[in-house]
CSV table of C-alpha atoms and ligand atoms in Angstrom, one decimal:
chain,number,residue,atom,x,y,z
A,1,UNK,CA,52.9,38.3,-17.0
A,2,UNK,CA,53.5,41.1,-15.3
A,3,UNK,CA,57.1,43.5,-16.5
A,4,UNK,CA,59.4,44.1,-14.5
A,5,UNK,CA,60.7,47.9,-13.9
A,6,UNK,CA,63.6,49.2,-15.4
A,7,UNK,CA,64.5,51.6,-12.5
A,8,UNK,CA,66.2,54.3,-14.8
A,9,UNK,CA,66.6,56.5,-11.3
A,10,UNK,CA,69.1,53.7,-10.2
A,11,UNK,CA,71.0,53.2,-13.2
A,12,UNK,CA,71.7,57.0,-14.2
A,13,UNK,CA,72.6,57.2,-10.0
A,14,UNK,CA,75.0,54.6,-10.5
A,15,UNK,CA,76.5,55.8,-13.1
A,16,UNK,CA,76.8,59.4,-12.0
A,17,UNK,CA,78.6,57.9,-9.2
A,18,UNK,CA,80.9,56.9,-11.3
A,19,UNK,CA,81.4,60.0,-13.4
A,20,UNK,CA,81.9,61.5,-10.4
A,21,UNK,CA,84.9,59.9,-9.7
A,22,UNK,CA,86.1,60.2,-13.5
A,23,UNK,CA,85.5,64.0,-13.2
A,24,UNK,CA,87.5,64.3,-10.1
A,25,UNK,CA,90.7,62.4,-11.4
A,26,UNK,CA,90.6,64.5,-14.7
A,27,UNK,CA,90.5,67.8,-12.7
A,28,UNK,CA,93.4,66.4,-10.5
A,29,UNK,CA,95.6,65.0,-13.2
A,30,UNK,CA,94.8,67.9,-15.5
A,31,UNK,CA,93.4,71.2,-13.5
A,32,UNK,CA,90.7,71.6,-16.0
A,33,UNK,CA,87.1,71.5,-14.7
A,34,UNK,CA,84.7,70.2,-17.0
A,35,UNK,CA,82.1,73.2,-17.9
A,36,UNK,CA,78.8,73.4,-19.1
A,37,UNK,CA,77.4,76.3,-20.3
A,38,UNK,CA,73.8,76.0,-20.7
A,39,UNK,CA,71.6,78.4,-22.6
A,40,UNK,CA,68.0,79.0,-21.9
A,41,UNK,CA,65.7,81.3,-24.1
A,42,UNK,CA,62.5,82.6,-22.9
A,43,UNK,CA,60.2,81.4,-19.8
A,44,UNK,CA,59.1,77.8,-20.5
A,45,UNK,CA,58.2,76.7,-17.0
A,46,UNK,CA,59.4,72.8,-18.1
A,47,UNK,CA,62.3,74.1,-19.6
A,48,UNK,CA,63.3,75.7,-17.2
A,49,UNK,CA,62.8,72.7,-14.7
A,50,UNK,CA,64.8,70.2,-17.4
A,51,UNK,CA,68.2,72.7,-17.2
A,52,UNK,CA,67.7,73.0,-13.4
A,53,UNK,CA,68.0,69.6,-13.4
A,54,UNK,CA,70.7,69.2,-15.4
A,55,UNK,CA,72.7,72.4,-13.5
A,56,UNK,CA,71.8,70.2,-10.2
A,57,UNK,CA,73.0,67.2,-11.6
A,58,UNK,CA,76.5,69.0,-12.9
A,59,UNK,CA,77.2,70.1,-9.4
A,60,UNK,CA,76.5,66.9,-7.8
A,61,UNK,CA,79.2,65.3,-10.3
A,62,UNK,CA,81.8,68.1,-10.1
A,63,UNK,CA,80.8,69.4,-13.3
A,64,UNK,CA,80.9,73.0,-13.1
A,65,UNK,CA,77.8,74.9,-14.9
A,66,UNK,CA,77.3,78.0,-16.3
A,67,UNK,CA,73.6,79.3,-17.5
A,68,UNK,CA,72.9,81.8,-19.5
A,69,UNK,CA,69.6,83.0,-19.6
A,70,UNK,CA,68.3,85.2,-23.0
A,71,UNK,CA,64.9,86.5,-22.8
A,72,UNK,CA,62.5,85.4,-25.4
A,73,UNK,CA,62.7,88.5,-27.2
A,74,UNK,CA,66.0,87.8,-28.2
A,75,UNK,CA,66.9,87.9,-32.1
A,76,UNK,CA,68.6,84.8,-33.5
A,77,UNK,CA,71.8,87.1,-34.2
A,78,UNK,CA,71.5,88.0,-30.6
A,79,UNK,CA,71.6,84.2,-30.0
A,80,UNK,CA,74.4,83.4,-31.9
A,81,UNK,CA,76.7,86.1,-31.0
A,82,UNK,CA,76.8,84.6,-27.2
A,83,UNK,CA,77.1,80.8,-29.0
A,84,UNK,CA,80.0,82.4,-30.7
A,85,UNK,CA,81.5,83.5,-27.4
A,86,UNK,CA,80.9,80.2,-25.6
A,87,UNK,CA,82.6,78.5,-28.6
A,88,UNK,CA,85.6,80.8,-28.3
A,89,UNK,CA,85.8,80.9,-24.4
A,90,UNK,CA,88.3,77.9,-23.6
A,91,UNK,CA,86.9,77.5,-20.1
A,92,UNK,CA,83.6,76.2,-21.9
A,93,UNK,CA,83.8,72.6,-22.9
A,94,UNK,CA,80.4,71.8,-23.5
A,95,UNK,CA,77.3,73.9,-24.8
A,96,UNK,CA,73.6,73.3,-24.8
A,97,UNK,CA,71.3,75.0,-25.7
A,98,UNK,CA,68.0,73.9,-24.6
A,99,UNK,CA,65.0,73.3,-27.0
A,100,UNK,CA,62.6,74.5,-28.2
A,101,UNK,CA,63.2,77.9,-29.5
A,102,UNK,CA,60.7,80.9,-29.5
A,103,UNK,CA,59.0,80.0,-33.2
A,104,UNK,CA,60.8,83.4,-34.7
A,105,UNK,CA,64.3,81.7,-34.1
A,106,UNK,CA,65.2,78.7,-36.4
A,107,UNK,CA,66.6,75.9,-34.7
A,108,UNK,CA,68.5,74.6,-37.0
A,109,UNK,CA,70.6,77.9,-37.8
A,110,UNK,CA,71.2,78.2,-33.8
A,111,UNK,CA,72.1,74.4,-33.2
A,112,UNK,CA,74.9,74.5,-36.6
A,113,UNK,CA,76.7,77.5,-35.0
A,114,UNK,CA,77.4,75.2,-31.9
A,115,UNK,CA,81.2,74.1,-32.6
A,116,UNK,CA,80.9,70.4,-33.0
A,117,UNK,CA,83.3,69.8,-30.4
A,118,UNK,CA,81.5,70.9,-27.6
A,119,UNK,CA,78.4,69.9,-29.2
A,120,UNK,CA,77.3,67.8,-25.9
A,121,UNK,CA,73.7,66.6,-27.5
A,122,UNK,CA,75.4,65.7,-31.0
A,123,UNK,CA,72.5,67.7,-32.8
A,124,UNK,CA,75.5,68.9,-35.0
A,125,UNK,CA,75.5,67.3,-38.7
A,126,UNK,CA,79.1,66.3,-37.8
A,127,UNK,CA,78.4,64.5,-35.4
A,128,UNK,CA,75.3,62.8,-36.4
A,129,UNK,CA,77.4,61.7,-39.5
A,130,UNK,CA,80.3,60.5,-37.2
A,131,UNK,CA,77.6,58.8,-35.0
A,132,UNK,CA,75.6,57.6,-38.2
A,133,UNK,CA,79.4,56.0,-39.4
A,134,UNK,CA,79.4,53.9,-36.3
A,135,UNK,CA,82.6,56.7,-34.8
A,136,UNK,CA,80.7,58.7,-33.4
A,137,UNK,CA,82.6,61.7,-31.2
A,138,UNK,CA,79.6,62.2,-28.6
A,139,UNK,CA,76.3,59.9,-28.6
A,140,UNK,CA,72.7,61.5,-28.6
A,141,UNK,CA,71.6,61.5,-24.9
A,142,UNK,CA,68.6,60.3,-24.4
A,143,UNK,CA,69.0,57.1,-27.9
A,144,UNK,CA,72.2,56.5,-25.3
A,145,UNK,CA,70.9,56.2,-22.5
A,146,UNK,CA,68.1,54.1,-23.4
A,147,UNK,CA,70.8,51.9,-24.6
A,148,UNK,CA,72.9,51.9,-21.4
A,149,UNK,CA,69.5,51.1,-19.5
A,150,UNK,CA,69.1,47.8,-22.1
A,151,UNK,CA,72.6,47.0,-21.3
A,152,UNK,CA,72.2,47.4,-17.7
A,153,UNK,CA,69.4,45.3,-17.5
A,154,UNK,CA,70.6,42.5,-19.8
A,155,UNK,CA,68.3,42.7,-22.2
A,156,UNK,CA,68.9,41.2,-25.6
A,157,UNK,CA,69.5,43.1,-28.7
A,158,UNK,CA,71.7,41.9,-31.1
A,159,UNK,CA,69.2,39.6,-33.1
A,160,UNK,CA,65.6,41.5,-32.2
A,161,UNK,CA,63.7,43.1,-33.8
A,162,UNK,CA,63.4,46.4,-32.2
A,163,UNK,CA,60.8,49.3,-33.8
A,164,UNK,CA,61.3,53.0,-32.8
A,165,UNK,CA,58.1,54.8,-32.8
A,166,UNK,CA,58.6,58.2,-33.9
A,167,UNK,CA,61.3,59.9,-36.3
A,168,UNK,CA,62.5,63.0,-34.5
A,169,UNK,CA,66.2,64.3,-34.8
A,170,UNK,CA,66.6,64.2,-30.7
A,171,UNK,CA,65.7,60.7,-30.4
A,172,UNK,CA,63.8,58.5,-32.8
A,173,UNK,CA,66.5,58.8,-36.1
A,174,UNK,CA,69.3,58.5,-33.8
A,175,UNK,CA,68.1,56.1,-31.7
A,176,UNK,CA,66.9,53.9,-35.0
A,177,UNK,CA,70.6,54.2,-35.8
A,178,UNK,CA,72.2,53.3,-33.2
A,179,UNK,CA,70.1,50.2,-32.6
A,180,UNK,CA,71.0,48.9,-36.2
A,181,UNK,CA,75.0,49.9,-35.5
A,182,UNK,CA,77.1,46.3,-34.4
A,183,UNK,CA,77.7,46.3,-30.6
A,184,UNK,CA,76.9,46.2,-27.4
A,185,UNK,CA,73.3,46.8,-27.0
A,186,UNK,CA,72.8,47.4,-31.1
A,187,UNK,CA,73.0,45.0,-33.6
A,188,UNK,CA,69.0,45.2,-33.7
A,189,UNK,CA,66.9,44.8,-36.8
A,190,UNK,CA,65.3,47.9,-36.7
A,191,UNK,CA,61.7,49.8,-38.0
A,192,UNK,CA,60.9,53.4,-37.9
A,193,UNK,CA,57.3,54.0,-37.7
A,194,UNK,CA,55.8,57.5,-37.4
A,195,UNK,CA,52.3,59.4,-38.2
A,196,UNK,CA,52.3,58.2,-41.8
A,197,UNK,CA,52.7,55.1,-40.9
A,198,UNK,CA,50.2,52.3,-41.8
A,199,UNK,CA,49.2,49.3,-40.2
A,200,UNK,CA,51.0,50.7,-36.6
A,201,UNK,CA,49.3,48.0,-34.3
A,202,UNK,CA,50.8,45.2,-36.4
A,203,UNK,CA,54.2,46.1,-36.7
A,204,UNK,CA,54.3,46.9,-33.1
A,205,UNK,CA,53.1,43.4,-32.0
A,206,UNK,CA,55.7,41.7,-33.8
A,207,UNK,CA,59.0,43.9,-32.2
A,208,UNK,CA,60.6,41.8,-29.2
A,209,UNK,CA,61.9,45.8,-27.9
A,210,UNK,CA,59.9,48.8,-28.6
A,211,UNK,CA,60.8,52.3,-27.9
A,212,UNK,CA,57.9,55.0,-28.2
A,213,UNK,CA,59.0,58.6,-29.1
A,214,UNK,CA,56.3,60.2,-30.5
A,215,UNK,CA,54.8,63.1,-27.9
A,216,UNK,CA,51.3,61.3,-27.2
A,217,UNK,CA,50.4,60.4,-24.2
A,218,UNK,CA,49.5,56.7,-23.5
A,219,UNK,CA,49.2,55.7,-27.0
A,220,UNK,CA,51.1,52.4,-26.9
A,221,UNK,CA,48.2,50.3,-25.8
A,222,UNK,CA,48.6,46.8,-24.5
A,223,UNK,CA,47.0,45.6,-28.0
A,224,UNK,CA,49.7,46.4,-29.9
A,225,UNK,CA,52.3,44.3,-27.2
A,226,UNK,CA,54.1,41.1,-28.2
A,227,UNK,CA,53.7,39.0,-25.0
A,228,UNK,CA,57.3,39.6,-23.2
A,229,UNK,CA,58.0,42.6,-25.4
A,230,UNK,CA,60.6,44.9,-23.7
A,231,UNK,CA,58.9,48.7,-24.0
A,232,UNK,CA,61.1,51.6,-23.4
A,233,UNK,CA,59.0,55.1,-23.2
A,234,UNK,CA,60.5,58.2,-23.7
A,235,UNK,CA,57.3,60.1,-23.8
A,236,UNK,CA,57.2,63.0,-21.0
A,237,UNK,CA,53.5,64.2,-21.4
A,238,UNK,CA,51.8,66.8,-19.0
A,239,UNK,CA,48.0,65.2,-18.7
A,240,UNK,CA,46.3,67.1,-15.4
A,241,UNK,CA,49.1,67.8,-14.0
A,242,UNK,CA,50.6,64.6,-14.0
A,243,UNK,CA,53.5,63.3,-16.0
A,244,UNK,CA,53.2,60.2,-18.0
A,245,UNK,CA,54.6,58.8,-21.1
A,246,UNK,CA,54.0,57.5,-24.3
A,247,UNK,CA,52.8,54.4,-22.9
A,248,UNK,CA,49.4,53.3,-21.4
A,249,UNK,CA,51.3,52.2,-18.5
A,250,UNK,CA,49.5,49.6,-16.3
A,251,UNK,CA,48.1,47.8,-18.8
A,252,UNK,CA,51.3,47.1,-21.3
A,253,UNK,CA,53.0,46.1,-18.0
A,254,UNK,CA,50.9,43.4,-17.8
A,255,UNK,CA,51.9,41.8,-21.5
A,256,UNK,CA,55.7,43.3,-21.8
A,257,UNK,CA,58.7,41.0,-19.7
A,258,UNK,CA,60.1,44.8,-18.8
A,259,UNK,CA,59.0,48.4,-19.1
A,260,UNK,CA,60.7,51.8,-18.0
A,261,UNK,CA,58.3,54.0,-15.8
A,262,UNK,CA,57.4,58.0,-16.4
A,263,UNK,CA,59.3,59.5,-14.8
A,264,UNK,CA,62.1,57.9,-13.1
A,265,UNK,CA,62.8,55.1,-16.4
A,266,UNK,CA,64.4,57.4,-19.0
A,267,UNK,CA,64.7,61.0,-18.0
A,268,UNK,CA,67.5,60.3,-15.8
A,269,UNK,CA,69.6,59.0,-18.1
A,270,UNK,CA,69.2,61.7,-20.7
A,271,UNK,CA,71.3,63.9,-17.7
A,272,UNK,CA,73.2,61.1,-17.0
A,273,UNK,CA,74.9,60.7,-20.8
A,274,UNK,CA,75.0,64.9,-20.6
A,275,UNK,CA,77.2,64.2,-18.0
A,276,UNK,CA,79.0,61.9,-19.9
A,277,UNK,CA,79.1,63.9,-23.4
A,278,UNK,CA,80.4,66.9,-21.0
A,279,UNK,CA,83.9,65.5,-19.7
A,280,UNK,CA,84.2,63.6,-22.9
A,281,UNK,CA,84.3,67.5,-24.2
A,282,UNK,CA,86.6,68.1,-21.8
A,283,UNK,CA,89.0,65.3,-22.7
A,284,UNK,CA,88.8,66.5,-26.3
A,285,UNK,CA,90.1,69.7,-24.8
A,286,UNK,CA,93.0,68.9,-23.8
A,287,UNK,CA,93.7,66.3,-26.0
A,288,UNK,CA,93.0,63.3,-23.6
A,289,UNK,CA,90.4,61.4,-25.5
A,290,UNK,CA,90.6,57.6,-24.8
A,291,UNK,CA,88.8,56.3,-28.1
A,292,UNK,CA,87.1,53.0,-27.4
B,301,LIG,N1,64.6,69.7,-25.0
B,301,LIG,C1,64.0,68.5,-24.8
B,301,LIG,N2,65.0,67.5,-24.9
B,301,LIG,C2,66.2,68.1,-25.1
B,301,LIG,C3,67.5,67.7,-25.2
B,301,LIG,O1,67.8,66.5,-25.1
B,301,LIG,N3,68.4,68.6,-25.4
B,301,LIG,C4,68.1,69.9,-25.5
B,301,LIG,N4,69.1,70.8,-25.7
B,301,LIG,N5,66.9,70.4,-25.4
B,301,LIG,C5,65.9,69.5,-25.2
């Protein structure tokens, strides 16, 4: 068997199109302009290539951005006293403030101070408990797009057994969640497996959708594929120079029915749902949030 490609490029371009058009009749009917203000601390070459993306892909939807960028000598007070500004400045509908954080700055102090409603990744506990209650007020970006990518591509979830591989806050916990939640492209039976896990291989070869989130590069071998398994990767791993996922690509491509590339399957529709989270911010600003 040989998978066929979940172009990830051509979904999130599709659906940017159509935010595009969204954005532009809520800035006619309202005169607001959805804003992101993206913060960026220090001089992380990839991070600094992930919010250039995301400032490019603002523009192209009529999504104005703001960045502000703190050098990595910054104190955590110093941190927060510009997240308190961008939660007070009514201009600002969505904040972001990209990880990870110079080690003498904890994350977690930084990402509570964002004001959960213009918490555009939904690290806030508020929102992860909305999102974790099945009402959730923004969706995680990249757990939401990998489910807009299933749904896209007609894959069936509501009866599989789907295993998430890795347990991070960003993607693995929330994805796991919204996998298990009733819905479109949820209603999954659902394992978490992680380091500590035992017995990986055969827990893996029994999921009819895996998604691997765990940081190593090419670790999901084609051994531990059901035949016709659907295998998302949301691995972006540097090896040489060359990006490539959690996945051993060619081989697993051979055993799975469908497969997301690195790059070009999920990355793109991580900025996509930003996009999303961003005039759904927006909406909540004014009051205009159509709850579905
Ligand atoms: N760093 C890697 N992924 C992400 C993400 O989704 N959001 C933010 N803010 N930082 C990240």
């Amino acid at each position: 068997m040989t998978a066929a490609i979940i172009d990830g490029k051509a979904v999130a371009a599709d659906l940017r199109l159509k935010l595009a058009d969204e954005v532009s009749e809520f800035t006619r009917t309202t005169n607001v302009q959805p804003h992101l203000a993206a913060i960026l601390v220090g001089e992380d070459p990839a991070s600094a290539v992930y919010v250039r993306n995301k400032q490019k892909a603002c523009d192209k939807s009529g999504i104005r951005s703001t960045l502000h960028r703190l050098p990595d000598v910054i104190t955590e007070d110093g941190l927060l006293v510009l997240i308190h500004q961008l939660n007070n400045d009514p201009s600002v509908h969505g904040i972001l403030v990209q990880l990870p954080l110079p080690a003498h700055i904890r994350e977690q102090v930084v990402l509570d101070a964002v004001t959960p409603l213009k918490d555009v990744d939904c690290f806030h506990p508020e929102n992860v408990g909305l999102m974790v209650q099945g009402r959730p007020r923004f969706l995680p970006c990249t757990p939401h797009g990998v489910q807009q990518l299933l749904l896209t591509s007609g894959i069936q979830v509501a009866g599989s057994y789907a295993v998430v591989l890795g347990r991070s806050e960003i993607v693995g916990k929330p994805m796991a969640m919204m996998l298990v939640q009733r819905g479109a492209a949820a209603d999954a039976t659902v394992t978490v497996c992680h380091s500590r896990t035992k017995n990986l291989a055969d827990i893996t070869r029994q999921a009819d959708i895996i998604v691997a989130a765990i940081g190593k590069p090419r670790f999901v071998t084609a051994d531990m594929i059901k035949p016709g398994a659907v295998v998302i990767d949301v691995g972006i791993n540097r090896v040489e120079d060359k990006l490539v996922g959690d996945v051993d690509y060619g081989p697993v491509s051979e055993v799975a029915s469908a497969i997301t590339p690195v790059p070009g399957g999920v990355g793109p529709m991580t900025i996509a749902m930003l996009l999303q989270n961003t005039l759904t911010a927006a909406r909540l600003s004014v009051g205009r949030e159509v709850h579905g």
